[in-house]
PDB file of C-alpha atoms in Angstrom:
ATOM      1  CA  UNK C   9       0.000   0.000   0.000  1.00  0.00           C
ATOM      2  CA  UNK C  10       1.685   3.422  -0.998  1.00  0.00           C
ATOM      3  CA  UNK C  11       0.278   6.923   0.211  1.00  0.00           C
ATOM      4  CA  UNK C  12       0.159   9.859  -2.663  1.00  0.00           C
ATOM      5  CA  UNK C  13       1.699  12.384  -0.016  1.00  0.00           C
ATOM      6  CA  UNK C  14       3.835   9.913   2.212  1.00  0.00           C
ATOM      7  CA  UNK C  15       7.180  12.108   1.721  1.00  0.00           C
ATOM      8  CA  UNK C  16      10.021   9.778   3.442  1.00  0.00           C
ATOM      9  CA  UNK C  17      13.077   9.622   1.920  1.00  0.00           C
ATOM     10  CA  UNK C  18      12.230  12.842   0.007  1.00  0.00           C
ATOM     11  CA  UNK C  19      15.107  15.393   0.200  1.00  0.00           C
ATOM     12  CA  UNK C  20      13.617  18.803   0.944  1.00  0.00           C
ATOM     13  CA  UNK C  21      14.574  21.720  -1.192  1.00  0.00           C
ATOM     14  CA  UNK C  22      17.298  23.964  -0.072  1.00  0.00           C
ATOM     15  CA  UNK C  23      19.112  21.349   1.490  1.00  0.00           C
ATOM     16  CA  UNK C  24      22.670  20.119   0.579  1.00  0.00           C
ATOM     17  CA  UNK C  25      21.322  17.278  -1.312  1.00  0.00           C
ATOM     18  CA  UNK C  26      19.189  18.916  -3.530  1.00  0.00           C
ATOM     19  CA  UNK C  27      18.458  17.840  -6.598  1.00  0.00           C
ATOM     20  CA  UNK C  28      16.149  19.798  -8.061  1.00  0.00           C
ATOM     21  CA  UNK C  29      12.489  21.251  -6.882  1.00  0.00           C
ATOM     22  CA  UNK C  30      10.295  18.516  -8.100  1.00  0.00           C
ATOM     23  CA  UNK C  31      10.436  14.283  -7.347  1.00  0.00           C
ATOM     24  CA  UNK C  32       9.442  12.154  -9.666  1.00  0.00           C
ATOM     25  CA  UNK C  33       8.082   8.801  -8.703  1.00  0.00           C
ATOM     26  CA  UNK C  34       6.851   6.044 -11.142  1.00  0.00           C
ATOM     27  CA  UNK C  35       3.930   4.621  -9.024  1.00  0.00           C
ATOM     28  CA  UNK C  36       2.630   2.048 -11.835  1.00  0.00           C
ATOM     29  CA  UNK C  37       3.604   1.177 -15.430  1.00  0.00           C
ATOM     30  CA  UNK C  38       1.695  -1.289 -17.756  1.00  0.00           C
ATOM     31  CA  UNK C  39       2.088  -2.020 -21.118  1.00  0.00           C
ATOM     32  CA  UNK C  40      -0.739  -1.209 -23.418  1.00  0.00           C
ATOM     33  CA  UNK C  41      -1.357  -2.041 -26.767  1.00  0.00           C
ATOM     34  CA  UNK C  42       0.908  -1.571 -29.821  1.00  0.00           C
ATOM     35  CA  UNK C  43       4.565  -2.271 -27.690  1.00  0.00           C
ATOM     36  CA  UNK C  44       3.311   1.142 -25.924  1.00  0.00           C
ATOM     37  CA  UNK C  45       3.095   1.830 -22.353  1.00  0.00           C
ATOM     38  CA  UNK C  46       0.996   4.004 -19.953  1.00  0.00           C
ATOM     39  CA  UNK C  47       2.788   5.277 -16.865  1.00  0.00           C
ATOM     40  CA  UNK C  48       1.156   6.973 -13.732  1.00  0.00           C
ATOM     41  CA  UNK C  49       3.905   8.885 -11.972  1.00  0.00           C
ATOM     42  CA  UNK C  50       3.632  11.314  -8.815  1.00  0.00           C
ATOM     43  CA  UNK C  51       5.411  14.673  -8.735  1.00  0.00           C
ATOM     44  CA  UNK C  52       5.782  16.235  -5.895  1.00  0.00           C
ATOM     45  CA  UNK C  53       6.577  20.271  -6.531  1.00  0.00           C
ATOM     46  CA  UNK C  54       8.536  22.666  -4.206  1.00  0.00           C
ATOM     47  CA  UNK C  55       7.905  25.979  -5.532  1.00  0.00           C
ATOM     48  CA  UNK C  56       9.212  25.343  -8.887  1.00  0.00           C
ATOM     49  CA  UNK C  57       9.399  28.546 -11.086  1.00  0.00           C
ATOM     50  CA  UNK C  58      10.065  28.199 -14.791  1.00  0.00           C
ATOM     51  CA  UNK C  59      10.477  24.524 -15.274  1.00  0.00           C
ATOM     52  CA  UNK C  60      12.179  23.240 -18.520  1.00  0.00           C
ATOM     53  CA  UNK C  61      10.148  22.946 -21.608  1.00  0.00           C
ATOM     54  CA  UNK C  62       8.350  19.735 -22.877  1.00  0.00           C
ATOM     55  CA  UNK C  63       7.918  18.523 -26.254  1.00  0.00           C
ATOM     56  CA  UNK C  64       6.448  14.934 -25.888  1.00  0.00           C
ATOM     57  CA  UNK C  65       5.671  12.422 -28.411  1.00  0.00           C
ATOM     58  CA  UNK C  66       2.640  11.315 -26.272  1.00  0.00           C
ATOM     59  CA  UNK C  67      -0.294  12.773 -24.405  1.00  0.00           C
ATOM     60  CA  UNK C  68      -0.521  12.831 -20.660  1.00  0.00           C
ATOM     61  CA  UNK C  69      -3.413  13.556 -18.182  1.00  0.00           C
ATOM     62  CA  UNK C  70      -2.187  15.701 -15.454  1.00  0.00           C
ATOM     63  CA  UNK C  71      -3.934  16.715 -12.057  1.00  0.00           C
ATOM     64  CA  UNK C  72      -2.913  18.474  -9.295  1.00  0.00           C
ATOM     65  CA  UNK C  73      -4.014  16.598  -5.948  1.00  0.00           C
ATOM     66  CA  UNK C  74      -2.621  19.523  -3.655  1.00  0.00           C
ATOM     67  CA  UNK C  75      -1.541  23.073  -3.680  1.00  0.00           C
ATOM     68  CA  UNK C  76      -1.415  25.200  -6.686  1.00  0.00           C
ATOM     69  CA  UNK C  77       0.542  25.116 -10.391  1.00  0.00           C
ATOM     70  CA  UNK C  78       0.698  27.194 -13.229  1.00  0.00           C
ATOM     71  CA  UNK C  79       1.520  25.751 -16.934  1.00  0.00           C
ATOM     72  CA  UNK C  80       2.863  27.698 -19.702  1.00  0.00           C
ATOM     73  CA  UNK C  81       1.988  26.833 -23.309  1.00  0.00           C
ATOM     74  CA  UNK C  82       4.451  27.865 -26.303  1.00  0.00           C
ATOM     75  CA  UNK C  83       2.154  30.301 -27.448  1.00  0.00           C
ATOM     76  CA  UNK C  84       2.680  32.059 -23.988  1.00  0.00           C
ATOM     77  CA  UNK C  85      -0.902  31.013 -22.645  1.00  0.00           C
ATOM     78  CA  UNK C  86      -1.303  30.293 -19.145  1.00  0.00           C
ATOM     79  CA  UNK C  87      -3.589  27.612 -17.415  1.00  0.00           C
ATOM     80  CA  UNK C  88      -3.513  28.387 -13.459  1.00  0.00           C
ATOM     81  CA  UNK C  89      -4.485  24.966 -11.480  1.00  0.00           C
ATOM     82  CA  UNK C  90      -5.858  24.632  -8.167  1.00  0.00           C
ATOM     83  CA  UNK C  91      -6.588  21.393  -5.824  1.00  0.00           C
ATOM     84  CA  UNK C  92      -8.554  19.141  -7.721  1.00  0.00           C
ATOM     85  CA  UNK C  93      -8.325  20.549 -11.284  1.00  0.00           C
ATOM     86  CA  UNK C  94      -7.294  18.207 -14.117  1.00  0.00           C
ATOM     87  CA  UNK C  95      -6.575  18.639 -18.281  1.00  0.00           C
ATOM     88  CA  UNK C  96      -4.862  16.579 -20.890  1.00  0.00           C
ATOM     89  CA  UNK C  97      -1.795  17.968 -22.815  1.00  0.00           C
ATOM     90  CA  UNK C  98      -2.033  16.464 -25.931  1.00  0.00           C
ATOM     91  CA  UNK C  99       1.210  15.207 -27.605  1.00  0.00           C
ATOM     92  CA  UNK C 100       3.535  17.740 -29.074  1.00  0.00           C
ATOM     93  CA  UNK C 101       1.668  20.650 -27.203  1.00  0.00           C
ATOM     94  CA  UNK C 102       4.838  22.730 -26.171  1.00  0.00           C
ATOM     95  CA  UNK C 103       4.267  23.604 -22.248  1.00  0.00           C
ATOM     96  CA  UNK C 104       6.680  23.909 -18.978  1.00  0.00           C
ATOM     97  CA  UNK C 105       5.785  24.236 -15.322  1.00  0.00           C
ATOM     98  CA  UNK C 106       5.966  27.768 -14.977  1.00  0.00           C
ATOM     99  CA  UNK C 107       5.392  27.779 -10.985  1.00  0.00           C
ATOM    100  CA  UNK C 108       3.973  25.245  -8.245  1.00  0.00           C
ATOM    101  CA  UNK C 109       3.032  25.977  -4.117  1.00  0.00           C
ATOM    102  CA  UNK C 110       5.724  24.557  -2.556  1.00  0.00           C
ATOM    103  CA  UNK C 111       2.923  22.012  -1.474  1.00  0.00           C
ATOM    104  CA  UNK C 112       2.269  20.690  -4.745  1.00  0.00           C
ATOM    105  CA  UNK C 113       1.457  16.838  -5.555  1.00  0.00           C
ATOM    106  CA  UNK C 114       0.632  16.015  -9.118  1.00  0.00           C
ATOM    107  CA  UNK C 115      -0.496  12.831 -10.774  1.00  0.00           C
ATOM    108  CA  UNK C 116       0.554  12.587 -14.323  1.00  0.00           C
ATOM    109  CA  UNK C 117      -0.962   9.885 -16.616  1.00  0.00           C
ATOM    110  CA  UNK C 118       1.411   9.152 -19.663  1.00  0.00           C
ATOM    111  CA  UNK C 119      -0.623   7.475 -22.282  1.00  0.00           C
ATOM    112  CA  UNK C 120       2.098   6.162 -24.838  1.00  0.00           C
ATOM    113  CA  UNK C 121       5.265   6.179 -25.950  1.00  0.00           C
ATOM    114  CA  UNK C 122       7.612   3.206 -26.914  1.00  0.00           C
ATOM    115  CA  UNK C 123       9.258   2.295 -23.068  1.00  0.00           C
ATOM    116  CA  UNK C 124       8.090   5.362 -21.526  1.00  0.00           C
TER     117      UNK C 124
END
């Protein structure tokens, strides 16, 4: 049994072992149909500001479970998300994380990709 917000053996931002503001975990991966997979993976978000930009050959389903997020699209667009609030980003949609609450938990559905 796992818990979406359990955050042992997480290594807080700021400290000497930082590796960046967000954690990626891989909570279940299945392969689909086609040699493709789907992924569900947890991110966990403290206070990220102008996240790297994403180009992926796939669509994913994201939601934010806790705190606040804002994405920004390529055409310079902005979707704010709140607790609860869910869209997909189809593949190839250019977008980035342009800031999180330092709270934030995210689940992000990957639908595709070969070995993603």
């Amino acid at each position: 049994m796992g818990n979406i917000f359990d955050k042992r053996g997480i290594v807080p931002p700021g400290s000497a072992q930082e590796q960046g503001r967000e954690v990626f975990d891989t909570l279940l991966s299945v392969a689909a149909t086609a040699g493709q997979r789907v992924r569900l993976e947890r991110i966990m978000s403290f206070g990220e500001e102008h996240g790297e930009w994403y180009d992926q050959g796939w669509d994913e389903w994201v939601m934010v479970v806790r705190g606040e997020a804002a994405l920004e699209w390529g055409d310079g667009s902005v979707t704010e998300l709140e607790a609860g609030d869910y869209l997909l980003i189809e593949a190839h949609r250019r977008h980035r994380v342009l800031r999180t609450s330092f709270d934030c938990v995210w689940l992000a559905l990957h639908l595709g990709g070969e070995g993603e």
